[in-house]
Every structure is written in structure tokens, then in C-alpha cells.
Amino acid sequence: MDKKVTLHDKTFKLFIPNEAIEKAIDDVAAKLNEDYADATDEDPVIVLCTLNGAIIFAAELLKRLQFPLMLKACKLSSYAGTQSTGYIKTEVPLPAKLEGHRVLIVEDIVDTGNTIVVMKDLLDAAKVRDSKVCTLLLKPEAYKKDVKLDYVAMEIPNRFIVGFGLDYDELGRNIKDIYVLDE
Ligand code: IMP
Ligand code: MG
């Protein structure tokens, strides 16, 4: 029988089991460990976790990263219910003193790309030396921007999902697998 969960008024069915997510994180972490092997205590990588969705991905990723890094967070939001509004609000601003640093943006999911474009612009304005994007999930059919997505752990079809940090109106973040809207 299919595993299902109900959040608010909607039902979701099991889509990506936790083991597959963890495996994808192992793979992306291995690439990051190669690419950032030259980081030092004097020049650590700033890992910028985008709240709240990327919290669980960032935690799992950090456990696997073996180079000097500092963890920071910020919060931009664009979603209401199951739709991107296209309008981005800064709810927690970027950390101070990013100038000259290398930044790795850690995102839960890139959908239309509106959020990542704003994030990149903010980092450019903060005069970072380099910024790269690491996202757990990408919806390639929805993504229409030119920003390079440097590290993508998993690609999914253009459907609404919850779990592993992702929410439907704030519920579902604590589900350890990923569930998809059952239509
Ligand atoms: P974008 O700005 O359209 O790329 O949307 C990015 C943000 O929208 C993500 O960081 C998520 O917070 C949210 N989002 C996009 N797709 C989903 C989804 O399928 N489920 C839950 N949240 C999503
Ligand atoms: Mg998010």
C-alpha cells in the first residue's frame, strides 16, 4: 500500500525515500570536498543556509564536509501555499562581513529560480569573492534563469513536494522522506 500523509487540506504520497536522499547528499558532499579542498582556517568557506527549508539538508551536508567552513543563515521567501508568488521578501538579512569570502549557498529546492537570482545579486552587492549554489532539489522544467546551479543533488518533475525540510504552509518539514502532492 502507498504511504500517504495529510497536511492541512491536502494529501501527499511517498516520492523519495530517505535512503535515496542521503545517498544523493553523499555524492554532492564528495564533490564539494574535492572542490573546496584548498579552504583553510584563515580562508574558510561561508556556508549560507537558506532558512527554513534548507535546515535539514544543510545539517546532513555539514556532517559530511571535511574542509574549514563557517555556517551562516539568511531567509528569503517567495512561496504561499503551493505556488511561488514571484515576489521575494527578505525576512532574515544576509550576515555581515561577507566581503572577500567564498560563499556556498545551500538551498532546499530551486523552482522558478526567482529566489536564487535575488540571493546571487545580494551576494554580489556584499562583494563576496565567489558564490556557488548547492541545492538538494531542482525542478528543471520550472527553472528559466541563467544563474549556474553548481551542485544539484537531485532533479524532480515540476510537482509540489514536502518533507526533508520542505513545507506546505509550514507543515511537513519534519517528515524524513519526500512526499509529492497526490493529484
Ligand atoms: P523559486 O524562487 O521559485 O526558485 O522557489 C524557491 C523556494 O520556493 C524554495 O526555497 C522553497 O522554499 C519553495 N518551494 C519551491 N518548490 C517547492 C515545493 O515543491 N515544495 C515546497 N516548497 C517549494
Ligand atoms: Mg526555501
PDB file of C-alpha atoms and ligand atoms in Angstrom:
ATOM      1  CA  MET A   1       0.000   0.000   0.000  1.00  0.00           C
ATOM      2  CA  ASP A   2       1.208   3.547  -0.802  1.00  0.00           C
ATOM      3  CA  LYS A   3       2.368   5.593   2.155  1.00  0.00           C
ATOM      4  CA  LYS A   4       0.367   8.825   2.450  1.00  0.00           C
ATOM      5  CA  VAL A   5       0.311  11.891   4.690  1.00  0.00           C
ATOM      6  CA  THR A   6      -2.252  14.674   5.009  1.00  0.00           C
ATOM      7  CA  LEU A   7      -1.180  18.255   5.790  1.00  0.00           C
ATOM      8  CA  HIS A   8      -3.842  20.954   6.153  1.00  0.00           C
ATOM      9  CA  ASP A   9      -6.299  20.188   3.301  1.00  0.00           C
ATOM     10  CA  LYS A  10      -4.001  18.151   1.027  1.00  0.00           C
ATOM     11  CA  THR A  11      -2.813  14.571   0.742  1.00  0.00           C
ATOM     12  CA  PHE A  12       0.706  13.629  -0.296  1.00  0.00           C
ATOM     13  CA  LYS A  13       2.185  10.271  -1.279  1.00  0.00           C
ATOM     14  CA  LEU A  14       5.672   8.863  -0.770  1.00  0.00           C
ATOM     15  CA  PHE A  15       8.014  10.048  -3.528  1.00  0.00           C
ATOM     16  CA  ILE A  16      11.708   9.854  -2.490  1.00  0.00           C
ATOM     17  CA  PRO A  17      12.630   7.621   0.450  1.00  0.00           C
ATOM     18  CA  ASN A  18      15.140   8.924   2.996  1.00  0.00           C
ATOM     19  CA  GLU A  19      17.844   6.448   1.918  1.00  0.00           C
ATOM     20  CA  ALA A  20      17.833   7.839  -1.650  1.00  0.00           C
ATOM     21  CA  ILE A  21      18.057  11.413  -0.340  1.00  0.00           C
ATOM     22  CA  GLU A  22      21.002  10.514   1.920  1.00  0.00           C
ATOM     23  CA  LYS A  23      22.767   8.804  -0.988  1.00  0.00           C
ATOM     24  CA  ALA A  24      22.359  11.913  -3.166  1.00  0.00           C
ATOM     25  CA  ILE A  25      23.783  14.026  -0.314  1.00  0.00           C
ATOM     26  CA  ASP A  26      26.786  11.665  -0.022  1.00  0.00           C
ATOM     27  CA  ASP A  27      27.512  12.228  -3.719  1.00  0.00           C
ATOM     28  CA  VAL A  28      27.227  16.005  -3.648  1.00  0.00           C
ATOM     29  CA  ALA A  29      29.329  16.190  -0.456  1.00  0.00           C
ATOM     30  CA  ALA A  30      32.090  14.175  -2.131  1.00  0.00           C
ATOM     31  CA  LYS A  31      32.208  16.726  -4.976  1.00  0.00           C
ATOM     32  CA  LEU A  32      32.274  19.653  -2.531  1.00  0.00           C
ATOM     33  CA  ASN A  33      35.110  18.029  -0.562  1.00  0.00           C
ATOM     34  CA  GLU A  34      37.163  17.892  -3.768  1.00  0.00           C
ATOM     35  CA  ASP A  35      36.315  21.387  -4.977  1.00  0.00           C
ATOM     36  CA  TYR A  36      36.883  23.133  -1.646  1.00  0.00           C
ATOM     37  CA  ALA A  37      39.930  21.111  -0.554  1.00  0.00           C
ATOM     38  CA  ASP A  38      42.007  24.313  -0.647  1.00  0.00           C
ATOM     39  CA  ALA A  39      39.928  26.093   2.038  1.00  0.00           C
ATOM     40  CA  THR A  40      41.892  26.961   5.200  1.00  0.00           C
ATOM     41  CA  ASP A  41      41.129  28.183   8.720  1.00  0.00           C
ATOM     42  CA  GLU A  42      42.166  31.674   7.530  1.00  0.00           C
ATOM     43  CA  ASP A  43      40.030  31.389   4.390  1.00  0.00           C
ATOM     44  CA  PRO A  44      37.064  29.205   5.312  1.00  0.00           C
ATOM     45  CA  VAL A  45      34.070  28.663   3.057  1.00  0.00           C
ATOM     46  CA  ILE A  46      30.972  30.509   4.245  1.00  0.00           C
ATOM     47  CA  VAL A  47      28.113  28.018   4.012  1.00  0.00           C
ATOM     48  CA  LEU A  48      24.952  30.091   3.728  1.00  0.00           C
ATOM     49  CA  CYS A  49      21.898  28.065   4.726  1.00  0.00           C
ATOM     50  CA  THR A  50      18.642  29.473   3.385  1.00  0.00           C
ATOM     51  CA  LEU A  51      16.036  29.256   6.138  1.00  0.00           C
ATOM     52  CA  ASN A  52      13.814  27.436   6.855  1.00  0.00           C
ATOM     53  CA  GLY A  53      13.639  24.842   4.087  1.00  0.00           C
ATOM     54  CA  ALA A  54      17.350  24.064   3.790  1.00  0.00           C
ATOM     55  CA  ILE A  55      17.932  23.441   7.508  1.00  0.00           C
ATOM     56  CA  ILE A  56      17.790  19.653   7.292  1.00  0.00           C
ATOM     57  CA  PHE A  57      19.778  19.440   4.050  1.00  0.00           C
ATOM     58  CA  ALA A  58      22.426  21.820   5.454  1.00  0.00           C
ATOM     59  CA  ALA A  59      22.715  19.752   8.643  1.00  0.00           C
ATOM     60  CA  GLU A  60      23.130  16.494   6.705  1.00  0.00           C
ATOM     61  CA  LEU A  61      25.584  18.127   4.302  1.00  0.00           C
ATOM     62  CA  LEU A  62      27.717  19.692   7.048  1.00  0.00           C
ATOM     63  CA  LYS A  63      28.209  16.327   8.742  1.00  0.00           C
ATOM     64  CA  ARG A  64      29.909  15.188   5.527  1.00  0.00           C
ATOM     65  CA  LEU A  65      32.041  18.267   4.719  1.00  0.00           C
ATOM     66  CA  GLN A  66      35.706  17.999   5.660  1.00  0.00           C
ATOM     67  CA  PHE A  67      37.124  21.474   4.868  1.00  0.00           C
ATOM     68  CA  PRO A  68      37.163  24.577   7.112  1.00  0.00           C
ATOM     69  CA  LEU A  69      33.808  26.337   6.894  1.00  0.00           C
ATOM     70  CA  MET A  70      31.591  28.737   8.790  1.00  0.00           C
ATOM     71  CA  LEU A  71      27.836  28.274   8.913  1.00  0.00           C
ATOM     72  CA  LYS A  72      25.607  31.326   8.404  1.00  0.00           C
ATOM     73  CA  ALA A  73      21.944  31.689   7.524  1.00  0.00           C
ATOM     74  CA  CYS A  74      19.531  34.056   5.860  1.00  0.00           C
ATOM     75  CA  LYS A  75      15.906  33.909   4.847  1.00  0.00           C
ATOM     76  CA  LEU A  76      14.190  34.998   1.649  1.00  0.00           C
ATOM     77  CA  SER A  77      10.666  33.884   0.970  1.00  0.00           C
ATOM     78  CA  SER A  78       8.541  33.622  -2.145  1.00  0.00           C
ATOM     79  CA  TYR A  79       6.041  30.831  -1.571  1.00  0.00           C
ATOM     80  CA  ALA A  80       2.455  30.996  -0.370  1.00  0.00           C
ATOM     81  CA  GLY A  81       0.682  27.623  -0.249  1.00  0.00           C
ATOM     82  CA  THR A  82       1.774  25.532  -3.231  1.00  0.00           C
ATOM     83  CA  GLN A  83       2.686  28.432  -5.585  1.00  0.00           C
ATOM     84  CA  SER A  84       5.681  30.737  -5.984  1.00  0.00           C
ATOM     85  CA  THR A  85       4.418  34.331  -5.691  1.00  0.00           C
ATOM     86  CA  GLY A  86       7.311  35.713  -7.763  1.00  0.00           C
ATOM     87  CA  TYR A  87       7.738  38.425  -5.151  1.00  0.00           C
ATOM     88  CA  ILE A  88      10.718  37.913  -2.818  1.00  0.00           C
ATOM     89  CA  LYS A  89      10.728  39.145   0.781  1.00  0.00           C
ATOM     90  CA  THR A  90      13.921  39.380   2.891  1.00  0.00           C
ATOM     91  CA  GLU A  91      12.897  38.012   6.277  1.00  0.00           C
ATOM     92  CA  VAL A  92      16.401  37.476   7.723  1.00  0.00           C
ATOM     93  CA  PRO A  93      19.067  39.600   6.007  1.00  0.00           C
ATOM     94  CA  LEU A  94      22.455  38.350   4.813  1.00  0.00           C
ATOM     95  CA  PRO A  95      25.134  38.085   7.513  1.00  0.00           C
ATOM     96  CA  ALA A  96      27.620  40.985   7.787  1.00  0.00           C
ATOM     97  CA  LYS A  97      31.288  40.876   6.708  1.00  0.00           C
ATOM     98  CA  LEU A  98      30.978  38.632   3.675  1.00  0.00           C
ATOM     99  CA  GLU A  99      33.311  40.819   1.631  1.00  0.00           C
ATOM    100  CA  GLY A 100      36.179  38.843   0.093  1.00  0.00           C
ATOM    101  CA  HIS A 101      34.862  35.453   1.196  1.00  0.00           C
ATOM    102  CA  ARG A 102      33.848  32.412  -0.800  1.00  0.00           C
ATOM    103  CA  VAL A 103      30.200  31.607  -0.213  1.00  0.00           C
ATOM    104  CA  LEU A 104      28.345  28.355  -0.813  1.00  0.00           C
ATOM    105  CA  ILE A 105      24.576  28.934  -0.895  1.00  0.00           C
ATOM    106  CA  VAL A 106      22.718  25.890   0.409  1.00  0.00           C
ATOM    107  CA  GLU A 107      19.124  25.721  -0.872  1.00  0.00           C
ATOM    108  CA  ASP A 108      16.409  23.145  -0.363  1.00  0.00           C
ATOM    109  CA  ILE A 109      14.933  23.489  -3.844  1.00  0.00           C
ATOM    110  CA  VAL A 110      15.260  25.659  -6.943  1.00  0.00           C
ATOM    111  CA  ASP A 111      11.940  26.020  -8.707  1.00  0.00           C
ATOM    112  CA  THR A 112      11.419  29.177 -10.847  1.00  0.00           C
ATOM    113  CA  GLY A 113      14.837  30.434  -9.721  1.00  0.00           C
ATOM    114  CA  ASN A 114      13.487  33.805  -8.545  1.00  0.00           C
ATOM    115  CA  THR A 115      14.953  33.290  -5.073  1.00  0.00           C
ATOM    116  CA  ILE A 116      18.399  32.241  -6.245  1.00  0.00           C
ATOM    117  CA  VAL A 117      18.672  35.232  -8.596  1.00  0.00           C
ATOM    118  CA  VAL A 118      17.940  37.631  -5.709  1.00  0.00           C
ATOM    119  CA  MET A 119      20.376  35.762  -3.452  1.00  0.00           C
ATOM    120  CA  LYS A 120      23.162  35.999  -6.042  1.00  0.00           C
ATOM    121  CA  ASP A 121      22.535  39.745  -6.506  1.00  0.00           C
ATOM    122  CA  LEU A 122      22.674  40.298  -2.740  1.00  0.00           C
ATOM    123  CA  LEU A 123      25.978  38.418  -2.529  1.00  0.00           C
ATOM    124  CA  ASP A 124      27.439  40.409  -5.432  1.00  0.00           C
ATOM    125  CA  ALA A 125      26.413  43.610  -3.656  1.00  0.00           C
ATOM    126  CA  ALA A 126      28.127  42.300  -0.487  1.00  0.00           C
ATOM    127  CA  LYS A 127      31.342  41.976  -2.589  1.00  0.00           C
ATOM    128  CA  VAL A 128      31.949  38.276  -1.992  1.00  0.00           C
ATOM    129  CA  ARG A 129      34.921  36.772  -3.831  1.00  0.00           C
ATOM    130  CA  ASP A 130      32.902  33.877  -5.230  1.00  0.00           C
ATOM    131  CA  SER A 131      29.452  32.401  -4.744  1.00  0.00           C
ATOM    132  CA  LYS A 132      28.237  28.972  -5.737  1.00  0.00           C
ATOM    133  CA  VAL A 133      24.870  27.286  -5.420  1.00  0.00           C
ATOM    134  CA  CYS A 134      24.281  23.874  -3.845  1.00  0.00           C
ATOM    135  CA  THR A 135      20.678  22.718  -3.935  1.00  0.00           C
ATOM    136  CA  LEU A 136      19.149  19.470  -2.744  1.00  0.00           C
ATOM    137  CA  LEU A 137      16.465  19.589  -5.443  1.00  0.00           C
ATOM    138  CA  LEU A 138      15.893  21.199  -8.830  1.00  0.00           C
ATOM    139  CA  LYS A 139      12.739  21.333 -10.941  1.00  0.00           C
ATOM    140  CA  PRO A 140      14.396  21.668 -14.395  1.00  0.00           C
ATOM    141  CA  GLU A 141      11.047  22.205 -16.162  1.00  0.00           C
ATOM    142  CA  ALA A 142      10.308  25.246 -13.987  1.00  0.00           C
ATOM    143  CA  TYR A 143      13.807  26.771 -13.941  1.00  0.00           C
ATOM    144  CA  LYS A 144      14.150  29.547 -16.519  1.00  0.00           C
ATOM    145  CA  LYS A 145      17.074  31.630 -15.201  1.00  0.00           C
ATOM    146  CA  ASP A 146      20.694  31.895 -16.299  1.00  0.00           C
ATOM    147  CA  VAL A 147      22.276  31.541 -12.861  1.00  0.00           C
ATOM    148  CA  LYS A 148      24.539  28.492 -12.862  1.00  0.00           C
ATOM    149  CA  LEU A 149      23.442  25.826 -10.392  1.00  0.00           C
ATOM    150  CA  ASP A 150      26.832  24.441  -9.418  1.00  0.00           C
ATOM    151  CA  TYR A 151      25.719  21.469  -7.317  1.00  0.00           C
ATOM    152  CA  VAL A 152      22.347  19.745  -7.710  1.00  0.00           C
ATOM    153  CA  ALA A 153      21.780  16.642  -5.599  1.00  0.00           C
ATOM    154  CA  MET A 154      18.514  15.546  -7.277  1.00  0.00           C
ATOM    155  CA  GLU A 155      16.268  16.635 -10.160  1.00  0.00           C
ATOM    156  CA  ILE A 156      12.499  16.210  -9.879  1.00  0.00           C
ATOM    157  CA  PRO A 157       9.497  16.862 -12.140  1.00  0.00           C
ATOM    158  CA  ASN A 158       7.524  20.082 -11.765  1.00  0.00           C
ATOM    159  CA  ARG A 159       5.330  18.910  -8.890  1.00  0.00           C
ATOM    160  CA  PHE A 160       4.774  20.146  -5.353  1.00  0.00           C
ATOM    161  CA  ILE A 161       6.650  18.209  -2.676  1.00  0.00           C
ATOM    162  CA  VAL A 162       7.051  18.264   1.103  1.00  0.00           C
ATOM    163  CA  GLY A 163       9.338  16.685   3.686  1.00  0.00           C
ATOM    164  CA  PHE A 164      13.054  16.717   4.499  1.00  0.00           C
ATOM    165  CA  GLY A 165      12.779  20.411   5.387  1.00  0.00           C
ATOM    166  CA  LEU A 166      10.248  21.410   2.736  1.00  0.00           C
ATOM    167  CA  ASP A 167       6.825  22.579   3.843  1.00  0.00           C
ATOM    168  CA  TYR A 168       3.263  23.090   2.772  1.00  0.00           C
ATOM    169  CA  ASP A 169       2.238  26.240   4.654  1.00  0.00           C
ATOM    170  CA  GLU A 170       4.805  25.418   7.357  1.00  0.00           C
ATOM    171  CA  LEU A 171       3.739  21.805   7.921  1.00  0.00           C
ATOM    172  CA  GLY A 172       5.673  18.735   6.813  1.00  0.00           C
ATOM    173  CA  ARG A 173       9.257  19.887   7.368  1.00  0.00           C
ATOM    174  CA  ASN A 174       9.853  17.103   9.903  1.00  0.00           C
ATOM    175  CA  ILE A 175       8.937  14.228   7.568  1.00  0.00           C
ATOM    176  CA  LYS A 176      12.132  12.287   6.842  1.00  0.00           C
ATOM    177  CA  ASP A 177      11.175  11.180   3.314  1.00  0.00           C
ATOM    178  CA  ILE A 178       9.968  13.417   0.470  1.00  0.00           C
ATOM    179  CA  TYR A 179       6.249  13.244  -0.396  1.00  0.00           C
ATOM    180  CA  VAL A 180       4.512  14.557  -3.518  1.00  0.00           C
ATOM    181  CA  LEU A 181       1.059  16.117  -3.825  1.00  0.00           C
ATOM    182  CA  ASP A 182      -1.364  13.319  -4.695  1.00  0.00           C
ATOM    183  CA  GLU A 183      -3.495  14.646  -7.571  1.00  0.00           C
TER     184      GLU A 183
HETATM  185  P1  IMP B   1      11.853  29.740  -6.533  1.00  0.00           P
HETATM  186  O1  IMP B   1      12.161  31.141  -6.086  1.00  0.00           O
HETATM  187  O2  IMP B   1      10.631  29.675  -7.385  1.00  0.00           O
HETATM  188  O3  IMP B   1      13.044  29.033  -7.161  1.00  0.00           O
HETATM  189  O4  IMP B   1      11.418  28.921  -5.253  1.00  0.00           O
HETATM  190  C1  IMP B   1      12.319  28.586  -4.288  1.00  0.00           C
HETATM  191  C2  IMP B   1      11.664  28.366  -2.938  1.00  0.00           C
HETATM  192  O5  IMP B   1      10.275  28.022  -3.046  1.00  0.00           O
HETATM  193  C3  IMP B   1      12.313  27.201  -2.258  1.00  0.00           C
HETATM  194  O6  IMP B   1      13.425  27.597  -1.488  1.00  0.00           O
HETATM  195  C4  IMP B   1      11.181  26.627  -1.420  1.00  0.00           C
HETATM  196  O7  IMP B   1      11.152  27.270  -0.169  1.00  0.00           O
HETATM  197  C5  IMP B   1       9.936  26.960  -2.180  1.00  0.00           C
HETATM  198  N1  IMP B   1       9.480  25.794  -2.993  1.00  0.00           N
HETATM  199  C6  IMP B   1       9.617  25.602  -4.319  1.00  0.00           C
HETATM  200  N2  IMP B   1       9.086  24.448  -4.734  1.00  0.00           N
HETATM  201  C7  IMP B   1       8.597  23.860  -3.610  1.00  0.00           C
HETATM  202  C8  IMP B   1       7.924  22.595  -3.372  1.00  0.00           C
HETATM  203  O8  IMP B   1       7.675  21.764  -4.268  1.00  0.00           O
HETATM  204  N3  IMP B   1       7.583  22.370  -2.071  1.00  0.00           N
HETATM  205  C9  IMP B   1       7.846  23.232  -1.048  1.00  0.00           C
HETATM  206  N4  IMP B   1       8.467  24.410  -1.233  1.00  0.00           N
HETATM  207  C10 IMP B   1       8.850  24.720  -2.504  1.00  0.00           C
HETATM  208 MG    MG B   2      13.311  27.790   0.632  1.00  0.00          MG
END
